[in-house]
Backbone as a printed PyTorch tensor [residue, N CA C, xyz], in Angstrom:
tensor([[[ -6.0270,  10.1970,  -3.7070],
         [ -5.7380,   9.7050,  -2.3770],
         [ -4.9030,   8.4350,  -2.4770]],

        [[ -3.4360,   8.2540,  -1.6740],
         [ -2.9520,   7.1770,  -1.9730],
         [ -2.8240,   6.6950,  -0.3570]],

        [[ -3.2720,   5.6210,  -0.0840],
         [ -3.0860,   4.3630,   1.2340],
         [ -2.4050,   3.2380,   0.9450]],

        [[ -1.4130,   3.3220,   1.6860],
         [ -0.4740,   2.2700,   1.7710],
         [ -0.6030,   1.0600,   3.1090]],

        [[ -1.2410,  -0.1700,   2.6740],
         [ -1.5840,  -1.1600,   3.9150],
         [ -0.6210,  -2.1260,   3.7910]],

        [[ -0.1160,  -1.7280,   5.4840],
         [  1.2070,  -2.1420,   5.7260],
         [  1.0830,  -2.6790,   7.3980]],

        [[  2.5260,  -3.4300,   7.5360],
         [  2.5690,  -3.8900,   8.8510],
         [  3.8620,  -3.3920,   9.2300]],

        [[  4.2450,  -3.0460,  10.3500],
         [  5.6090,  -2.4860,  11.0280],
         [  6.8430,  -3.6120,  10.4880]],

        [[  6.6160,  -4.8070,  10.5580],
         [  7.5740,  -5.5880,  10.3660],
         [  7.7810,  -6.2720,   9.1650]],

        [[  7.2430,  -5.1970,   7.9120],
         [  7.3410,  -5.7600,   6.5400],
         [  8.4150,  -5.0650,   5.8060]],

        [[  9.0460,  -5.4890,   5.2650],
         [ 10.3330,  -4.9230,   4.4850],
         [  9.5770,  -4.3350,   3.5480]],

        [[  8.8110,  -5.1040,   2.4900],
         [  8.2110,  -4.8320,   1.5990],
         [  7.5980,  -3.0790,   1.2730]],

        [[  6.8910,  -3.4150,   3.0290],
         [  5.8450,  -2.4610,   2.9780],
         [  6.9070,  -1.0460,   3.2720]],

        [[  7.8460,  -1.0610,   4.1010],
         [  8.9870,  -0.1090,   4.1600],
         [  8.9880,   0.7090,   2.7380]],

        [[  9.4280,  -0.3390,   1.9340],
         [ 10.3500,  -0.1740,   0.4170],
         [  9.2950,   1.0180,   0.1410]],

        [[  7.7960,   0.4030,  -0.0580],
         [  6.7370,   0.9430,  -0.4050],
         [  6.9410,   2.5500,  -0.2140]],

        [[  7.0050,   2.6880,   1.3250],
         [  6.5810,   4.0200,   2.0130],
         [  7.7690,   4.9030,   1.3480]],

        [[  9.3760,   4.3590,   1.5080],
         [ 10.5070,   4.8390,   1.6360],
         [ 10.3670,   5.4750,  -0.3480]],

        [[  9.9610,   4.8800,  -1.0280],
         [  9.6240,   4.9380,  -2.3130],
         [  8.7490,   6.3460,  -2.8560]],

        [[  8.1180,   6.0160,  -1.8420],
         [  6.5590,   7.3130,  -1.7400],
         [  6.8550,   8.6120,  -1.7310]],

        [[  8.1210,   8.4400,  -0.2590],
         [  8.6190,   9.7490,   0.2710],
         [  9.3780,  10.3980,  -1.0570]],

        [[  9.9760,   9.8600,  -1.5660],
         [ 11.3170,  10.1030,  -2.3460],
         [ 10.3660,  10.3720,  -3.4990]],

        [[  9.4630,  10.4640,  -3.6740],
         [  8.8100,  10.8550,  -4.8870],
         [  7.7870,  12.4130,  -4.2940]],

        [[  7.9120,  12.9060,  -3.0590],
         [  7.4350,  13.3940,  -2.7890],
         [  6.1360,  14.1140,  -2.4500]],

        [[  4.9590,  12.2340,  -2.8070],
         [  3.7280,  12.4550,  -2.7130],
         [  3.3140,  11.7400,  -1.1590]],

        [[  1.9700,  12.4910,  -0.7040],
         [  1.7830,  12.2140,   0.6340],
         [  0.8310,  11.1920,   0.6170]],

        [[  0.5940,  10.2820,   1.3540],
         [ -0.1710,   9.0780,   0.9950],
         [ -0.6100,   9.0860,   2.6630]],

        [[ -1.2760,   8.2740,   3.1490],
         [ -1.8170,   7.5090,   3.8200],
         [ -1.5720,   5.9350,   4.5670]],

        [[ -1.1600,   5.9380,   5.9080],
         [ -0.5110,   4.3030,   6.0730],
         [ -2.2390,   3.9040,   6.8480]],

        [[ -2.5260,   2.4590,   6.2430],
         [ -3.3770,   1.8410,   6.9900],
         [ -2.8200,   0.2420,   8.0110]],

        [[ -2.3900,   0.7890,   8.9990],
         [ -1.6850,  -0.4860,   9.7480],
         [ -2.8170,  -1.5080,   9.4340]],

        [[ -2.1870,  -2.7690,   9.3560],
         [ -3.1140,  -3.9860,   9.7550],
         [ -2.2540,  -4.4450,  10.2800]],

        [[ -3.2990,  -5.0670,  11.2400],
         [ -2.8310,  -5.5500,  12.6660],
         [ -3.1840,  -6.9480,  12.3150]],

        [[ -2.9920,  -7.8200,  13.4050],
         [ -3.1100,  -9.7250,  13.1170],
         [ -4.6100,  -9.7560,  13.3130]],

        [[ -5.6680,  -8.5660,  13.8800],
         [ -7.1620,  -8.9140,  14.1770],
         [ -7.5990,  -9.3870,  12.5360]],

        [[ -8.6350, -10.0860,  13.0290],
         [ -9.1190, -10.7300,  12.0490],
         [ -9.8220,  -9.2390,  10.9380]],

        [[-10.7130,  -8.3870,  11.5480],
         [-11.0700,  -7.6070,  11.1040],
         [ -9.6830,  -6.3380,  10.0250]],

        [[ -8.8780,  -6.4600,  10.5150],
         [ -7.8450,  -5.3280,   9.5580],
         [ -7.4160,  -6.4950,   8.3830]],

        [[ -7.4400,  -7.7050,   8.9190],
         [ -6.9480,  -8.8360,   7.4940],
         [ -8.0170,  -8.2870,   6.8720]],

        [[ -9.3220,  -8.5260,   6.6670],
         [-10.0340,  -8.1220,   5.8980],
         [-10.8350,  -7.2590,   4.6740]],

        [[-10.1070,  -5.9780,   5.7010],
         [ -9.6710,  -4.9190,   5.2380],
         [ -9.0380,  -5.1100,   3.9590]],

        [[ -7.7830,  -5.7390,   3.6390],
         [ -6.9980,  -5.8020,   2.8750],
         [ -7.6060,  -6.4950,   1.8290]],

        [[ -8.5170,  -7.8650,   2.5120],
         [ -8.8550,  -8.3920,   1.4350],
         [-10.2150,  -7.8880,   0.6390]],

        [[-10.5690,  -7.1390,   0.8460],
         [-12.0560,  -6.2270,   0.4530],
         [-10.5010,  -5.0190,  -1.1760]],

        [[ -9.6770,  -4.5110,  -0.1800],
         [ -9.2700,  -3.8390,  -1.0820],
         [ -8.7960,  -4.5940,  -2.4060]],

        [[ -7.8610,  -5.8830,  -1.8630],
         [ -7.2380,  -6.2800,  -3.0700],
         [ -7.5880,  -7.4150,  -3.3360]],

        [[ -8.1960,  -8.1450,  -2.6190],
         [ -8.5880,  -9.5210,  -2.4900],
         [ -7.8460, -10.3100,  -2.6620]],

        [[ -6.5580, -10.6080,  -1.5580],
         [ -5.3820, -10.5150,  -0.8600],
         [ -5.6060, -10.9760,   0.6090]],

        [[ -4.9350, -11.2990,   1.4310],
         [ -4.6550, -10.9170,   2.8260],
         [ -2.9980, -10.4060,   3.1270]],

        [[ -2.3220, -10.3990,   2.1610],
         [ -0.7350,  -9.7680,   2.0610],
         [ -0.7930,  -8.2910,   2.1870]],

        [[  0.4800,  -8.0790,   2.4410],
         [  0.5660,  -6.9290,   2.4960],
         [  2.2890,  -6.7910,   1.7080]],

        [[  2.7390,  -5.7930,   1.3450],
         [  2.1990,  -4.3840,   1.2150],
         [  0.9880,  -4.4160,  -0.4470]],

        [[  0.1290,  -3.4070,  -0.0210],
         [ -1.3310,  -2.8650,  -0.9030],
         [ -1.2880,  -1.6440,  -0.7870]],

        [[ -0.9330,  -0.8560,  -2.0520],
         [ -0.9000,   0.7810,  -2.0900],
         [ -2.2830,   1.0340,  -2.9980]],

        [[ -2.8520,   1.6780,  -2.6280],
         [ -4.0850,   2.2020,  -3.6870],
         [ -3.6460,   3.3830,  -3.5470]],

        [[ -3.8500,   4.1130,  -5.2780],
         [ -3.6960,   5.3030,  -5.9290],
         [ -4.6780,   5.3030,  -6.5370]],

        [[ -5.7010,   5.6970,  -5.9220],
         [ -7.4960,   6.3740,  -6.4280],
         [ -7.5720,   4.9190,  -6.9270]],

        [[ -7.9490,   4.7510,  -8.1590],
         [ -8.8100,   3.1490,  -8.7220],
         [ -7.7470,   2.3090,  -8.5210]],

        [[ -6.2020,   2.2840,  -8.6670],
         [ -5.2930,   1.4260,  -8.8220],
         [ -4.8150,   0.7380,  -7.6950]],

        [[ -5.0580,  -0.1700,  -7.5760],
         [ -4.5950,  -1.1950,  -6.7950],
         [ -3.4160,  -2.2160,  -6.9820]],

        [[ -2.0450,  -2.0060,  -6.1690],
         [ -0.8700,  -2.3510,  -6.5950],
         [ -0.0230,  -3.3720,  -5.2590]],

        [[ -0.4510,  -4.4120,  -5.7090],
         [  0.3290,  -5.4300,  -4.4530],
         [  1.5100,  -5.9750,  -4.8050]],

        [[  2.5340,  -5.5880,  -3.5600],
         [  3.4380,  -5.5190,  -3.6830],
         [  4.1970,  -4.3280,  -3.6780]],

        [[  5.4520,  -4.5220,  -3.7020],
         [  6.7030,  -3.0560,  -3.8220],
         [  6.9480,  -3.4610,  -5.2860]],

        [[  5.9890,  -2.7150,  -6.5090],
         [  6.4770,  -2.6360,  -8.0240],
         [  6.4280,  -1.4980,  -8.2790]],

        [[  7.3940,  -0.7290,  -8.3690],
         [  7.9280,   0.4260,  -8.8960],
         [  7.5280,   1.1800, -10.3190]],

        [[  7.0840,   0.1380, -11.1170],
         [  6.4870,   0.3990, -12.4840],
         [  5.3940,   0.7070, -12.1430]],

        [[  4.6160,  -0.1830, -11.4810],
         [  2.7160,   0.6210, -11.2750],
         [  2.7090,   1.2840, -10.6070]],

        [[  3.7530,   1.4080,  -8.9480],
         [  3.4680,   3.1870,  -8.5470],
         [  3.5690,   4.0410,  -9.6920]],

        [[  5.0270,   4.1940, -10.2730],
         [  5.2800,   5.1650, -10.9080],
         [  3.3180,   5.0710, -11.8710]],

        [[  3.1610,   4.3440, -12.4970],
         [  1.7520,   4.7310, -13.5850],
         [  0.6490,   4.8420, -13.1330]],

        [[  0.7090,   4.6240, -11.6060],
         [ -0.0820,   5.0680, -11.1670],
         [ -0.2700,   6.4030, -11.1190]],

        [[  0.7650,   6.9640, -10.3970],
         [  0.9660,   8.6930,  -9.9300],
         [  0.8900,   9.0750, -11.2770]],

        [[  1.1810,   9.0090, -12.6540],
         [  1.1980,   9.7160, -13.6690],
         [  0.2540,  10.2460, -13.8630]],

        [[ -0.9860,   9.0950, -13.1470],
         [ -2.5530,   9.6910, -13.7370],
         [ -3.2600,  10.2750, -12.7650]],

        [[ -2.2490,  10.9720, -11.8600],
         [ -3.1860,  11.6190, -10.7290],
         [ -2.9880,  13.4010, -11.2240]]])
């Protein structure tokens, strides 16, 4: 299962998704919103309040890094 926690107005988090597609795996977007409760969210996953946060099953990858998607998906 891959979730990508993102906000509409993040470049970052774009790169992320636009990255995803082009690799042709289907993932999951978890908007966070400015409520206090979706920050949280993020920080439970990555222990973070940033965004973009892609989890690929155990892997947790903050940021748009292209090297840990890719090693991530290898091991799915």
């Amino acid at each position: 299962m891959i979730k990508v926690y993102s906000v509409e107005w993040c470049g970052p988090c774009q790169k992320v998704k636009k990255y995803l597609e082009s690799k042709n795996v289907p993932y999951e977007v978890v908007t966070v919103a400015d409520a206090k409760e979706d920050r949280n969210i993020v920080l439970e996953v990555s222990g973070q309040r940033s965004v973009p946060v892609t989890t690929i099953n155990e892997h947790v990858i903050i940021g748009f890094d292209k090297a840990a998607i890719d090693k991530a998906l290898a091991l799915l």
